[in-house]
Tab-separated table of N, CA, C and O in Angstrom:
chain	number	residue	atom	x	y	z
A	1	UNK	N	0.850	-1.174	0.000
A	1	UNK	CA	0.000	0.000	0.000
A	1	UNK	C	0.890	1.230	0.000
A	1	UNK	O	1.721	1.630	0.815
A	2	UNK	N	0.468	1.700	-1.146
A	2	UNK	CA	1.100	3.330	-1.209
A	2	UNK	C	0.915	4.631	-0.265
A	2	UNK	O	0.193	4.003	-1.040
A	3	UNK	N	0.813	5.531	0.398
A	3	UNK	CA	0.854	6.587	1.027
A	3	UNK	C	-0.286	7.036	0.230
A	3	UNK	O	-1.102	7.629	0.934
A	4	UNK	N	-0.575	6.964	-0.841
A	4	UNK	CA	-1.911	7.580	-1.810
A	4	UNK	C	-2.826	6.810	-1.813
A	4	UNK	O	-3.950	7.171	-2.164
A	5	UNK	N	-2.540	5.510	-1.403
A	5	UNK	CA	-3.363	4.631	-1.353
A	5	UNK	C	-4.368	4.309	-0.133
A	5	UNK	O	-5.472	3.792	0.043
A	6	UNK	N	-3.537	4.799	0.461
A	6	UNK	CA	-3.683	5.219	1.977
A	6	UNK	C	-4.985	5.381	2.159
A	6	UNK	O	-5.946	4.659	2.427
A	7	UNK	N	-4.656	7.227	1.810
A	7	UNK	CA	-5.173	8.172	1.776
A	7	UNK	C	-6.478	8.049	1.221
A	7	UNK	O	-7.459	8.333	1.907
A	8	UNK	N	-6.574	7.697	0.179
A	8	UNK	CA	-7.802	6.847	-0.795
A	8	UNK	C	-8.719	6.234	0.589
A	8	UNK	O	-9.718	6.715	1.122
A	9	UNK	N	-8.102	5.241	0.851
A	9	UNK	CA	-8.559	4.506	1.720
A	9	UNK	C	-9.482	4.836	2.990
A	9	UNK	O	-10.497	4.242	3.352
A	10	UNK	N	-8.892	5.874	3.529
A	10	UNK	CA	-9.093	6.386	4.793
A	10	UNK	C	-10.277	7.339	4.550
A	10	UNK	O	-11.121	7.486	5.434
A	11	UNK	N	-10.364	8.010	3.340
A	11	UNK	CA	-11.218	8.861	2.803
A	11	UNK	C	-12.659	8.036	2.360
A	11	UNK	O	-13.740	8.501	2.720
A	12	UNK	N	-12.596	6.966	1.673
A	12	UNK	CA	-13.644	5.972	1.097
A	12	UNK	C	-14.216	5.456	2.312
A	12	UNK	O	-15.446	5.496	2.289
A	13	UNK	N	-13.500	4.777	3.831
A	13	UNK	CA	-14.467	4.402	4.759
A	13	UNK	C	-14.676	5.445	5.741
A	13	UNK	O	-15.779	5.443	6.286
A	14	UNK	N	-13.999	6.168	6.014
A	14	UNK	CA	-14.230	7.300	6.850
A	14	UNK	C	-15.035	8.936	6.561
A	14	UNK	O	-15.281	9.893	7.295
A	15	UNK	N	-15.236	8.675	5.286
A	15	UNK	CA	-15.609	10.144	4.753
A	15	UNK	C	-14.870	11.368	5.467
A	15	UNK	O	-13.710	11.606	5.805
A	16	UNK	N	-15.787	11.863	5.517
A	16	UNK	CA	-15.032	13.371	6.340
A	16	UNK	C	-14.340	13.418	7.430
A	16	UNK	O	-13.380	14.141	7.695
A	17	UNK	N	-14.884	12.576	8.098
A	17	UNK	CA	-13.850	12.346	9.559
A	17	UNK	C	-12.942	11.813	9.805
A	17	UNK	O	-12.443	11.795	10.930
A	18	UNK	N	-12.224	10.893	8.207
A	18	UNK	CA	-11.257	10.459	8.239
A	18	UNK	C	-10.146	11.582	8.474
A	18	UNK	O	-9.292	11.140	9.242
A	19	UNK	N	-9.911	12.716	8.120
A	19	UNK	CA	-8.881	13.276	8.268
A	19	UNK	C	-8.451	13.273	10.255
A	19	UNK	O	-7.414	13.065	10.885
A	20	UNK	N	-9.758	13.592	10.615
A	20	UNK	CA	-9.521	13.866	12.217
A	20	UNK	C	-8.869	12.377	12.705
A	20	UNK	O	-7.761	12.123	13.177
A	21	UNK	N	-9.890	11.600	12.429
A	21	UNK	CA	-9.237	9.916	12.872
A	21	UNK	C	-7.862	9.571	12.445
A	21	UNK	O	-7.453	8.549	12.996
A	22	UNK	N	-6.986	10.154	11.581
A	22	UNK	CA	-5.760	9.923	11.492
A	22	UNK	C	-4.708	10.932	11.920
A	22	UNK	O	-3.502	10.723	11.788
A	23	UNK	N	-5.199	11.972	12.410
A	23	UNK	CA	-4.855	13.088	13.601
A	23	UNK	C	-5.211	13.086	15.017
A	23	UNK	O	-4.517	13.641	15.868
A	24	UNK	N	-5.958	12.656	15.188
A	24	UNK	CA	-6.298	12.464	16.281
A	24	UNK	C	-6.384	11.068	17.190
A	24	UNK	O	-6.603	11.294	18.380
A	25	UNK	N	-6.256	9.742	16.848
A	25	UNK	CA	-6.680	8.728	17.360
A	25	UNK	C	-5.682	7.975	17.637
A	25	UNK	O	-5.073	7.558	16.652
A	26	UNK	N	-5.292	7.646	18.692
A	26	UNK	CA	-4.138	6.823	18.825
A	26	UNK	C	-4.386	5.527	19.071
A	26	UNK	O	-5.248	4.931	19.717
A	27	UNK	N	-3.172	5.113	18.228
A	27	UNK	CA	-3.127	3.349	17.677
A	27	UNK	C	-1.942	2.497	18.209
A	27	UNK	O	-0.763	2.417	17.864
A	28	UNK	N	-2.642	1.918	19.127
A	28	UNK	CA	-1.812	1.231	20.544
A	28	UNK	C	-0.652	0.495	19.144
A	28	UNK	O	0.572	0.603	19.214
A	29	UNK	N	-1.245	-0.087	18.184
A	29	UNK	CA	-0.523	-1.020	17.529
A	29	UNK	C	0.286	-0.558	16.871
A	29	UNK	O	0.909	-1.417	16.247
A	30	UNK	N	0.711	0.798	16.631
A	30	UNK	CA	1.576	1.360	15.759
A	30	UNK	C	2.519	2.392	16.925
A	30	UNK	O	2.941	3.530	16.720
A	31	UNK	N	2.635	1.697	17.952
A	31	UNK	CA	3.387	2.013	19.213
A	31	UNK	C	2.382	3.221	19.662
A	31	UNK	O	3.154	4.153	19.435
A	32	UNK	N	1.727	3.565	19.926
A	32	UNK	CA	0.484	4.742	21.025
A	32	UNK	C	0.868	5.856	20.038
A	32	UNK	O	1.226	6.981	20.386
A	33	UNK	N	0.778	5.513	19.027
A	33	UNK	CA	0.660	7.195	18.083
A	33	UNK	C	-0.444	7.266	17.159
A	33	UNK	O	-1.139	6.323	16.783
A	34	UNK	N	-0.534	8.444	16.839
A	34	UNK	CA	-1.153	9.145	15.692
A	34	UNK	C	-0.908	8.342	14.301
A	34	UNK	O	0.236	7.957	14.062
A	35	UNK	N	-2.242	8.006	13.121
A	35	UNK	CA	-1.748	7.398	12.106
A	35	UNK	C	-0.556	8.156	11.348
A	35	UNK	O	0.285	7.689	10.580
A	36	UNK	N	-0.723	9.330	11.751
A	36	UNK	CA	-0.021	10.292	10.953
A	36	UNK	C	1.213	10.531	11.450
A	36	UNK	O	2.074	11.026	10.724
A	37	UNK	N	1.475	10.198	12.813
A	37	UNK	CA	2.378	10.258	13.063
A	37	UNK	C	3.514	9.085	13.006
A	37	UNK	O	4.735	9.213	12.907
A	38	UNK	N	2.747	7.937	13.098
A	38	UNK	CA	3.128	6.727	12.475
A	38	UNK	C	3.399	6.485	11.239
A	38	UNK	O	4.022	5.450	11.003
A	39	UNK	N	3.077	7.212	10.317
A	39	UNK	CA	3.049	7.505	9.322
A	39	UNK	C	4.773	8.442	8.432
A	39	UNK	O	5.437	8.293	7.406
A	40	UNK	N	4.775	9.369	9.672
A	40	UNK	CA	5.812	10.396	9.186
A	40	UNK	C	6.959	9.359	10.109
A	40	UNK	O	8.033	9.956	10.035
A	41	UNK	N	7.122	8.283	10.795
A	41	UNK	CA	8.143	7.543	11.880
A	41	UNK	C	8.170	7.117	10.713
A	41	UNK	O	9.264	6.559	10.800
A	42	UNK	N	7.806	6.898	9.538
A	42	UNK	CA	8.057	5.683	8.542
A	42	UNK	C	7.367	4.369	8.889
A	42	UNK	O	7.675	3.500	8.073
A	43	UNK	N	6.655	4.005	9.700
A	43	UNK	CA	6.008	2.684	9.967
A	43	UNK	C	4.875	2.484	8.727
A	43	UNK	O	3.840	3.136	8.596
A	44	UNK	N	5.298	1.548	7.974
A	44	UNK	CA	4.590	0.730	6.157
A	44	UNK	C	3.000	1.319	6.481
A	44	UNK	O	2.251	0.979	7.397
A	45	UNK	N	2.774	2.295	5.426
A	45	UNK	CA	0.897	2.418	5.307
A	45	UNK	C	-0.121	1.598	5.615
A	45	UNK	O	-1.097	1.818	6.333
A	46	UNK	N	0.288	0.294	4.805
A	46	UNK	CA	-0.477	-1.244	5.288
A	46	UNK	C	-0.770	-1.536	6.894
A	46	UNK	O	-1.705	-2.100	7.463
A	47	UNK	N	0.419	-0.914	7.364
A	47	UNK	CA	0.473	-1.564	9.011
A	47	UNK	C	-0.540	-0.488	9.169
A	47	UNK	O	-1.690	-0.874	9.379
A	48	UNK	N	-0.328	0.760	9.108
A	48	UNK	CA	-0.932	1.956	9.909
A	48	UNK	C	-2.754	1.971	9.373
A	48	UNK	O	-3.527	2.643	10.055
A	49	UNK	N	-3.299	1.191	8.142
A	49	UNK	CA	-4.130	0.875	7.934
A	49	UNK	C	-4.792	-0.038	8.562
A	49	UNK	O	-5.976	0.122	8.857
A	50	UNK	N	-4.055	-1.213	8.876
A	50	UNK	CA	-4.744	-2.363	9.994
A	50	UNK	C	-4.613	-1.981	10.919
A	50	UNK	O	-5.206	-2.601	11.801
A	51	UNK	N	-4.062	-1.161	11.217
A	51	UNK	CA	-3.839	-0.681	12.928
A	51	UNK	C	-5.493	-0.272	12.974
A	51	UNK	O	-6.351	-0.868	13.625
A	52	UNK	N	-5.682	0.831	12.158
A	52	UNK	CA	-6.803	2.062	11.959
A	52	UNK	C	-8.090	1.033	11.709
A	52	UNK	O	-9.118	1.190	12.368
A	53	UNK	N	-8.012	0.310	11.037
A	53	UNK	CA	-9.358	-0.555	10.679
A	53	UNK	C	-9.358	-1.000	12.299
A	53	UNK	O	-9.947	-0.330	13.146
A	54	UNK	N	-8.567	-2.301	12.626
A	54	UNK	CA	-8.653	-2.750	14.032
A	54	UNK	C	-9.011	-2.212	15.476
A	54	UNK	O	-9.425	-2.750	16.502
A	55	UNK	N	-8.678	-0.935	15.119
A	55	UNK	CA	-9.275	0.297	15.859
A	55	UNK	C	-10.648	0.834	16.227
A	55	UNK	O	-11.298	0.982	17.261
A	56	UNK	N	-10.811	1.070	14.872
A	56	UNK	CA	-12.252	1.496	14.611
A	56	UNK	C	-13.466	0.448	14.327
A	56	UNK	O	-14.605	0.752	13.972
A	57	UNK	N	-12.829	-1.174	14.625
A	57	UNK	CA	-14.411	-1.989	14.575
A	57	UNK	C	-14.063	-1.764	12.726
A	57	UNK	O	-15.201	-1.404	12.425
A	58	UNK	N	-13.450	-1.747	11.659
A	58	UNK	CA	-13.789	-1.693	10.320
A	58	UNK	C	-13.867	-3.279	10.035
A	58	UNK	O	-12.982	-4.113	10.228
A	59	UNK	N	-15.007	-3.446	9.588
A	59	UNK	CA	-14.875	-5.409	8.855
A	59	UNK	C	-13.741	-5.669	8.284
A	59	UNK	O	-13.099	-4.875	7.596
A	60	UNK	N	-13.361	-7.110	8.617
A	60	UNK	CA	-12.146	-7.204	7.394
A	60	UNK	C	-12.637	-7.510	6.304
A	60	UNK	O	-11.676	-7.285	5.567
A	61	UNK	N	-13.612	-7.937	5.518
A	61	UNK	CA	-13.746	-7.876	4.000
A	61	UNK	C	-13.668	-6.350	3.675
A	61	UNK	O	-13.699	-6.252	2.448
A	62	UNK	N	-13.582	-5.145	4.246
A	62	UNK	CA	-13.289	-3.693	3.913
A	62	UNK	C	-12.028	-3.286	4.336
A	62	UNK	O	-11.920	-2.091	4.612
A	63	UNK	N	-10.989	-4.042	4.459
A	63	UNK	CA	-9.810	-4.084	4.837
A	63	UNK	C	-8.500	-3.972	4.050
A	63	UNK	O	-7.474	-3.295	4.122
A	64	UNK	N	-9.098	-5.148	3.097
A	64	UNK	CA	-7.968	-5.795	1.987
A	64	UNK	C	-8.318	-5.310	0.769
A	64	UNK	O	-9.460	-5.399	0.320
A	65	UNK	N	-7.258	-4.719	0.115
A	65	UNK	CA	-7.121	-3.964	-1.464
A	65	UNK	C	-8.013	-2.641	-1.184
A	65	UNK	O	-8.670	-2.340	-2.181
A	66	UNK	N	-8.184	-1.860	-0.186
A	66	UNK	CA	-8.741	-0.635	0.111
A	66	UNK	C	-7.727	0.668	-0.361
A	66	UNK	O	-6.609	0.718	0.151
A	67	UNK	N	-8.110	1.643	-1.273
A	67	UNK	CA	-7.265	2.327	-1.658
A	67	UNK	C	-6.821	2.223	-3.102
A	67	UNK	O	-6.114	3.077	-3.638
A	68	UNK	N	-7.307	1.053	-3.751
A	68	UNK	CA	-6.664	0.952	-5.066
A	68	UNK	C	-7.278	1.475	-6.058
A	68	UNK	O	-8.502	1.605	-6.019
A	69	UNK	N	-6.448	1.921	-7.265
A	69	UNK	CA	-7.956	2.209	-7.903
A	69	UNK	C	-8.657	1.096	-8.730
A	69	UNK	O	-8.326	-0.071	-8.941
A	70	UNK	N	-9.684	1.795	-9.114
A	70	UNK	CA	-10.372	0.716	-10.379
A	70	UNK	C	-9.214	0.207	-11.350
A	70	UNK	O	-8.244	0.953	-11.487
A	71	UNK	N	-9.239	-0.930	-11.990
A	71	UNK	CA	-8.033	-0.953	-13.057
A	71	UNK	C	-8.755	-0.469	-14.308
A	71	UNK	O	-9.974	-0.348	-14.428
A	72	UNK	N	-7.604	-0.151	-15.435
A	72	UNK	CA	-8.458	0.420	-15.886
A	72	UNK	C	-8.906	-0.738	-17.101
A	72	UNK	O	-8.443	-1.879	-17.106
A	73	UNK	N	-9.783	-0.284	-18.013
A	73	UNK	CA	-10.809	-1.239	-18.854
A	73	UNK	C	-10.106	-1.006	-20.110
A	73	UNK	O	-10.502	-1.538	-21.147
């Protein structure tokens, strides 16, 4: 998972409040930080994504390949 992919991601299940939830919410699993701040430590997007799903109750069938785009046709 890319950093854009991320982002994609966080935006598609979180809508608007995704920005706050990755500023604000700390993720025991990405050592007690911020996604974002976990994020700028360099800890892999993927991790800081399962951290954030595992967090927030997100299903895992909305987990895996989140962020990608459509391919194209």
């Amino acid at each position: 998972m890319r950093h854009s992919e991320f982002d994609r991601a966080v935006a598609d299940e979180f809508g608007a409040g995704g920005a706050a939830l990755v500023s604000d919410l700390v993720l025991s699993a990405v050592g007690n930080r911020t996604a974002r701040e976990a994020l700028s430590a360099g800890v892999p997007p993927r991790e800081v994504w399962y951290a954030l799903c595992a967090e927030t109750d997100v299903p895992v069938s909305r987990r895996h390949g989140a962020g990608r785009l459509d391919p194209r046709r």
